[in-house]
Short mmCIF file of C-alpha atoms in Angstrom, two decimals:
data_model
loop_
_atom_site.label_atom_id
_atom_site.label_comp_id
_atom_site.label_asym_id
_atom_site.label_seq_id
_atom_site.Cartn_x
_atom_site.Cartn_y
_atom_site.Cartn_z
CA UNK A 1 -36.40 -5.62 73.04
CA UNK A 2 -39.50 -4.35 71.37
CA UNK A 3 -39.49 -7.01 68.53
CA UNK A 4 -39.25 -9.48 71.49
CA UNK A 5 -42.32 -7.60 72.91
CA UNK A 6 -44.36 -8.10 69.33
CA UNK A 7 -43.67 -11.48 69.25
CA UNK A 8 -44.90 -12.58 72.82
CA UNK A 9 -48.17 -9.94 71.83
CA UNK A 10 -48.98 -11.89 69.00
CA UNK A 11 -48.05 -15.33 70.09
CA UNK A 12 -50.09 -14.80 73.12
CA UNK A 13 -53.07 -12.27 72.03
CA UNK A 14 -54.72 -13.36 76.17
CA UNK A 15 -51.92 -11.36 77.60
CA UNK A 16 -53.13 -8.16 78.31
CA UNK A 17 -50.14 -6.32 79.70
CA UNK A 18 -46.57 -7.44 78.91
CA UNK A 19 -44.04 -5.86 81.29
CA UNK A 20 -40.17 -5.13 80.88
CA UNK A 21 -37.90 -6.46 83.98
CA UNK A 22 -34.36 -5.00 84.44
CA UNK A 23 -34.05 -7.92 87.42
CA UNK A 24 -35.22 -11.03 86.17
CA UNK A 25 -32.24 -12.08 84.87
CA UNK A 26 -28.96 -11.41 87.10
CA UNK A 27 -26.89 -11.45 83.89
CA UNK A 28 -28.63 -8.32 82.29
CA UNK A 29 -26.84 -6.18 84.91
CA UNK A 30 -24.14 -4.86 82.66
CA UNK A 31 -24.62 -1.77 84.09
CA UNK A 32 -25.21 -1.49 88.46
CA UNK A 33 -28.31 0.75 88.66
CA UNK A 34 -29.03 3.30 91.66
CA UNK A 35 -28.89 1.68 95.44
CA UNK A 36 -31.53 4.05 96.36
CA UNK A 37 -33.61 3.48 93.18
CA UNK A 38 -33.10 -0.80 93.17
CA UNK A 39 -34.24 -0.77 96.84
CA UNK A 40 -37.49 1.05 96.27
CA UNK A 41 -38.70 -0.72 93.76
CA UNK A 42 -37.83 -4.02 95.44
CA UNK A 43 -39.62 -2.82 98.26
CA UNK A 44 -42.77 -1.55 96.59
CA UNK A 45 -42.21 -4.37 94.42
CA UNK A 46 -42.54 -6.69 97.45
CA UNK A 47 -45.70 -5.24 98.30
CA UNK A 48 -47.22 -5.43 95.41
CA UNK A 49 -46.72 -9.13 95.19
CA UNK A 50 -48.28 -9.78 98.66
CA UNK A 51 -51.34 -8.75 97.22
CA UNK A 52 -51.16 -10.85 94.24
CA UNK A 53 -48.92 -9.95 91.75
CA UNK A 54 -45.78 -12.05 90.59
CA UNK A 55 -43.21 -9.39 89.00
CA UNK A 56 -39.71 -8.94 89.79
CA UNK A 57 -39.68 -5.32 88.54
CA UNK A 58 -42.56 -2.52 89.49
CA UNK A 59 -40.62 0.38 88.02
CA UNK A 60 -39.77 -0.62 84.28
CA UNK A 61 -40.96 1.50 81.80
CA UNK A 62 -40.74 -0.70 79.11
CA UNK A 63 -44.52 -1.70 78.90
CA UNK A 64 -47.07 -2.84 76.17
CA UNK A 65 -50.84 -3.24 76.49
CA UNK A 66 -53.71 -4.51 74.78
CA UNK A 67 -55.83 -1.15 74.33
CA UNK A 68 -59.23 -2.40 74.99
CA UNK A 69 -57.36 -3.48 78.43
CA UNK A 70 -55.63 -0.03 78.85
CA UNK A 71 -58.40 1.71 78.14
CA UNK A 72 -60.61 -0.41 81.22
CA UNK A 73 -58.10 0.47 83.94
CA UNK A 74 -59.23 4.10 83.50
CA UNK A 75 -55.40 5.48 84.41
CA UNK A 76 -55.80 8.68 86.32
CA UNK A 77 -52.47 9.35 87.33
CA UNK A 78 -49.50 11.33 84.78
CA UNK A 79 -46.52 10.56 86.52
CA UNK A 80 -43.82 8.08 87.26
CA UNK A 81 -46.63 6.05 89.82
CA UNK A 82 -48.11 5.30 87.41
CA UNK A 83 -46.92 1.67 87.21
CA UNK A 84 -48.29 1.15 90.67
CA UNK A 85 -52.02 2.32 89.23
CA UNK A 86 -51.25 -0.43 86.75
CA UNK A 87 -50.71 -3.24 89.00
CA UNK A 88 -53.17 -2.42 91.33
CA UNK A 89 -55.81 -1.87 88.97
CA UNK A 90 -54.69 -4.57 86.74
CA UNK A 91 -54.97 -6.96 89.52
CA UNK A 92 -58.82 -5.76 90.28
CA UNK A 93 -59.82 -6.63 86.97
CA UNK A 94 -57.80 -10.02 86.89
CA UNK A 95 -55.75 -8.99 84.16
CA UNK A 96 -52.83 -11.42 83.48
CA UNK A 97 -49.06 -9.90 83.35
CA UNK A 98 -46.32 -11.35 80.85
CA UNK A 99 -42.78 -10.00 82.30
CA UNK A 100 -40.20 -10.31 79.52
CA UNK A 101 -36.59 -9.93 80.76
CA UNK A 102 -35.17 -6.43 79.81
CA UNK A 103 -31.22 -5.28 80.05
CA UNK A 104 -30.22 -2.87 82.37
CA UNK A 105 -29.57 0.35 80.77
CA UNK A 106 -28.63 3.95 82.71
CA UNK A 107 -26.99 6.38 80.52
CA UNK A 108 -24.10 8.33 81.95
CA UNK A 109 -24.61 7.50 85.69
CA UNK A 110 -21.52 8.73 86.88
CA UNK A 111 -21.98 11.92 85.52
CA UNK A 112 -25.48 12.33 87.27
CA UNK A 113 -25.02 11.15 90.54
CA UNK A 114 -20.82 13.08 90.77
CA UNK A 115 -22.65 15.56 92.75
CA UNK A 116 -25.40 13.77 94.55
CA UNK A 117 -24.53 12.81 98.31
CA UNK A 118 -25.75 9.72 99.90
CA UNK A 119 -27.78 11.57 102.50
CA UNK A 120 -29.95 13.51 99.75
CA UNK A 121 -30.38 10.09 97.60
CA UNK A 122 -31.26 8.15 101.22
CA UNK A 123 -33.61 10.51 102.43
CA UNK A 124 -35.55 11.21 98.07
CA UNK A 125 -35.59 6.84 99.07
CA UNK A 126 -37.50 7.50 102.27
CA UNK A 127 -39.70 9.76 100.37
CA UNK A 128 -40.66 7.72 97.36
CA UNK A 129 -41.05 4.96 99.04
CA UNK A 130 -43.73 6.92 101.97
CA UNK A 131 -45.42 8.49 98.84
CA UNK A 132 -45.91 4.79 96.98
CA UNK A 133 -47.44 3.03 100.02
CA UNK A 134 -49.84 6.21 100.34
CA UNK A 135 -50.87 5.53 96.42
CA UNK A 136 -51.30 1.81 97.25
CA UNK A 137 -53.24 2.06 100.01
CA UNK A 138 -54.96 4.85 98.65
CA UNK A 139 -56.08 2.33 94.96
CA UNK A 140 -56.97 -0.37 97.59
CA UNK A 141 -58.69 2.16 99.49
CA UNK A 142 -57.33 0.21 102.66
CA UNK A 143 -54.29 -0.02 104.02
CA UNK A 144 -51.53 -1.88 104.82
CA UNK A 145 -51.23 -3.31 107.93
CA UNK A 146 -47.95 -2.21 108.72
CA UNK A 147 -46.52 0.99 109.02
CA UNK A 148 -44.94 2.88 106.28
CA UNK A 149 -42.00 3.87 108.91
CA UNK A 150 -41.33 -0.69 109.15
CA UNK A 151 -40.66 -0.59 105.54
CA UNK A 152 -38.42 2.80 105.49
CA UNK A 153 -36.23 0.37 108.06
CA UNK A 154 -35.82 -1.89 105.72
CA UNK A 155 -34.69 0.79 103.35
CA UNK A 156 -32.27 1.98 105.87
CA UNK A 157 -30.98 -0.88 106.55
CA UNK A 158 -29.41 -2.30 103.51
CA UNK A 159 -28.89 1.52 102.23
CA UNK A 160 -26.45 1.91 104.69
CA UNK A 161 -25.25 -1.03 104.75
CA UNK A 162 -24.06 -1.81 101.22
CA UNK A 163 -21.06 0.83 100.45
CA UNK A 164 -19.74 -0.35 96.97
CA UNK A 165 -22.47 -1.00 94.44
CA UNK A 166 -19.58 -3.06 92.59
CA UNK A 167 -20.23 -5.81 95.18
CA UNK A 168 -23.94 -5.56 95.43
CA UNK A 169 -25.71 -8.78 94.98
CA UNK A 170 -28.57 -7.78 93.56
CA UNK A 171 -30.84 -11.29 93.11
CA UNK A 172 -29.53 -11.84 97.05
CA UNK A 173 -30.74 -8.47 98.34
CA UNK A 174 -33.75 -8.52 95.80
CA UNK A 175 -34.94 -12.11 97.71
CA UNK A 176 -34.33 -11.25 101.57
CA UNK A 177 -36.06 -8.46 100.90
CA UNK A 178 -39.48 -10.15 99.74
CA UNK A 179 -39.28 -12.55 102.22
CA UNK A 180 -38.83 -9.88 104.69
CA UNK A 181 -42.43 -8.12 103.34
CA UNK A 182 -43.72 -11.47 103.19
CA UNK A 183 -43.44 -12.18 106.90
CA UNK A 184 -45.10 -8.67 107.98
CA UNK A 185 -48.08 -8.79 105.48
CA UNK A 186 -48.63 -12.42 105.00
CA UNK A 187 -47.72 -14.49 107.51
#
């Protein structure tokens, strides 16, 4: 993946950020990742593309940057939000974003998660996802006109609602779920 990342950096020397997406391309899931994690970040990543953006994957960590471009955004924040400083401040300074399709890759799931219960990974969800809105609203120094609790719903309601991640279809869920975040900030 990184070679792939060199090549679009110096085919394309305009692009100032180039972003890794785990969901760009349905056949890269080899590997299911986390209900709780997917919906987040296609819920934050929803948002973020109402306000301008055109990604299909907030949270990937495979990134590069042009430094002089880096260096501009002024990152304050050391942790994993730090994406969502990114975008946001990326799209203030009109900074164009490259997303290059990544493979899905989550070491040794099972062996994580073998003690985790669905109630503690819903409710870390419901937290992430209260704590990201505060950091976007927070960057646009406005907020968003509907309430953090609307999109915790919409959390809710495919958490609980999809039971084997075997069967999850991830493009399908990915789509109703920007459309649904479309309707309340958009439309």
């Amino acid at each position: 993946c990184l070679y792939k990342f060199i090549d679009i950096i110096l085919k394309n020397p305009s692009e100032k950020i180039i972003s890794g997406s785990r969901y760009k391309n349905s056949n890269h899931y080899w590997q299911k990742p986390w209900k709780d994690r997917f919906l987040v970040n296609t819920i934050i990543t929803g948002i973020l593309n109402t306000l301008g953006l055109s990604i299909t994957d907030a949270f990937c960590g495979l990134k590069a940057y042009e430094c002089n471009a880096i260096n501009d955004l002024e990152l304050e924040i050391n942790g994993y939000e730090i994406p969502i400083e990114i975008w946001i401040k990326s799209l203030k300074k009109g900074y164009s974003i490259f997303e290059k399709e990544v493979p899905v890759i989550y070491k040794d799931r099972e062996a994580i998660l073998k003690n985790a219960k669905e109630s503690f990974l819903f409710k870390k969800g419901e937290e992430r996802i209260e704590k990201y809105i505060q950091l976007i609203e927070s960057l646009l120094d406005t907020p968003l006109k509907i309430k953090i609790d609307v999109f915790e719903s919409i959390f809710s309601n495919y958490f609980n609602n999809v039971n084997d991640i075997n069967k999850y279809n991830f493009k399908e869920i990915q789509e109703s779920i920007f459309t649904q975040i479309r309707k309340l900030l958009v439309d």
